[in-house]
Amino acid sequence: MKLIDLLKNVSSDTLIGIWNIDNKREKCPTPQTYQKACNIPWSKIRNIVDYEILCINVNDKNGGLFVRIYDKERLQRSINNSDLAKKIKELK
């Protein structure tokens, strides 16, 4: 499931904290930084709406959704590059 699919199907009053695990500089959202689905700024999610959802958890403190996302294409490229590096190493 992609992030855009989740955002289309949740209520506009649902609290959501989004964590892009591919971005090493981005910190895990705290319960205070969760936003309602209708209030998430487009500038924050425009580059990540096509990312795949890794998991969704319900936050105990505020009842919001904690969503971890990742770039599936980037992960596949990384796996392919790792496999290629192993094959090159075996040939040497």
CSV table of C-alpha atoms in Angstrom, one decimal:
chain,number,residue,atom,x,y,z
A,1,MET,CA,0.0,0.0,0.0
A,2,LYS,CA,1.3,3.5,-0.8
A,3,LEU,CA,1.1,6.5,1.4
A,4,ILE,CA,-1.3,8.3,-1.0
A,5,ASP,CA,-3.8,5.3,-0.7
A,6,LEU,CA,-3.7,5.6,3.1
A,7,LEU,CA,-4.3,9.3,3.1
A,8,LYS,CA,-7.2,8.9,0.7
A,9,ASN,CA,-8.9,6.3,3.0
A,10,VAL,CA,-8.5,7.7,6.5
A,11,SER,CA,-10.8,10.3,8.1
A,12,SER,CA,-9.6,13.9,7.9
A,13,ASP,CA,-9.6,14.0,11.7
A,14,THR,CA,-7.1,11.1,12.1
A,15,LEU,CA,-3.8,12.0,13.6
A,16,ILE,CA,-0.9,10.8,11.6
A,17,GLY,CA,2.9,10.8,12.2
A,18,ILE,CA,4.9,9.9,9.1
A,19,TRP,CA,8.5,8.7,9.3
A,20,ASN,CA,10.5,8.2,6.1
A,21,ILE,CA,13.0,5.6,7.1
A,22,ASP,CA,15.1,6.2,4.0
A,23,ASN,CA,15.9,9.8,5.1
A,24,LYS,CA,18.7,9.5,7.7
A,25,ARG,CA,18.3,13.1,8.7
A,26,GLU,CA,14.6,12.8,9.5
A,27,LYS,CA,13.7,12.0,13.1
A,28,CYS,CA,10.9,9.8,14.3
A,29,PRO,CA,7.8,11.8,14.9
A,30,THR,CA,6.8,12.4,18.5
A,31,PRO,CA,3.2,12.4,19.7
A,32,GLN,CA,3.3,16.2,19.8
A,33,THR,CA,4.2,16.4,16.1
A,34,TYR,CA,1.4,14.3,14.7
A,35,GLN,CA,-0.9,16.2,12.4
A,36,LYS,CA,-4.5,15.6,11.3
A,37,ALA,CA,-4.7,14.1,7.8
A,38,CYS,CA,-6.4,17.2,6.5
A,39,ASN,CA,-3.7,19.5,7.9
A,40,ILE,CA,-0.6,17.8,6.5
A,41,PRO,CA,1.2,20.3,4.3
A,42,TRP,CA,1.6,19.3,0.7
A,43,SER,CA,5.2,20.5,0.8
A,44,LYS,CA,6.0,17.9,3.4
A,45,ILE,CA,4.6,14.9,1.5
A,46,ARG,CA,4.8,15.8,-2.2
A,47,ASN,CA,8.0,13.8,-2.7
A,48,ILE,CA,7.0,10.8,-0.7
A,49,VAL,CA,3.3,10.2,-1.6
A,50,ASP,CA,4.3,7.2,-3.8
A,51,TYR,CA,6.4,5.5,-1.2
A,52,GLU,CA,5.4,2.2,0.2
A,53,ILE,CA,4.1,1.8,3.7
A,54,LEU,CA,6.4,-0.5,5.8
A,55,CYS,CA,4.1,-0.6,8.9
A,56,ILE,CA,1.3,1.2,10.6
A,57,ASN,CA,1.0,1.3,14.4
A,58,VAL,CA,-1.5,3.0,16.7
A,59,ASN,CA,0.1,5.4,19.1
A,60,ASP,CA,-1.0,4.8,22.7
A,61,LYS,CA,-0.6,8.4,23.8
A,62,ASN,CA,-2.7,10.2,21.3
A,63,GLY,CA,-4.5,7.4,19.3
A,64,GLY,CA,-2.9,8.5,16.1
A,65,LEU,CA,-1.4,6.4,13.3
A,66,PHE,CA,2.4,6.0,13.3
A,67,VAL,CA,3.3,5.3,9.6
A,68,ARG,CA,6.8,4.2,8.5
A,69,ILE,CA,7.4,4.5,4.8
A,70,TYR,CA,10.2,3.6,2.4
A,71,ASP,CA,11.2,3.9,-1.2
A,72,LYS,CA,10.6,0.5,-2.7
A,73,GLU,CA,12.6,1.3,-5.9
A,74,ARG,CA,15.6,2.5,-3.9
A,75,LEU,CA,15.5,-0.7,-1.8
A,76,GLN,CA,15.4,-2.8,-5.0
A,77,ARG,CA,18.3,-0.9,-6.5
A,78,SER,CA,20.3,-1.4,-3.3
A,79,ILE,CA,19.6,-5.2,-3.3
A,80,ASN,CA,20.6,-5.5,-7.0
A,81,ASN,CA,23.8,-3.5,-6.4
A,82,SER,CA,24.7,-5.7,-3.4
A,83,ASP,CA,24.1,-8.8,-5.5
A,84,LEU,CA,26.3,-7.4,-8.3
A,85,ALA,CA,29.1,-6.6,-5.9
A,86,LYS,CA,29.0,-10.1,-4.5
A,87,LYS,CA,29.2,-11.6,-8.0
A,88,ILE,CA,32.2,-9.3,-8.9
A,89,LYS,CA,33.9,-10.3,-5.7
A,90,GLU,CA,33.5,-14.0,-6.4
A,91,LEU,CA,35.0,-13.6,-9.9
A,92,LYS,CA,38.2,-12.0,-8.6
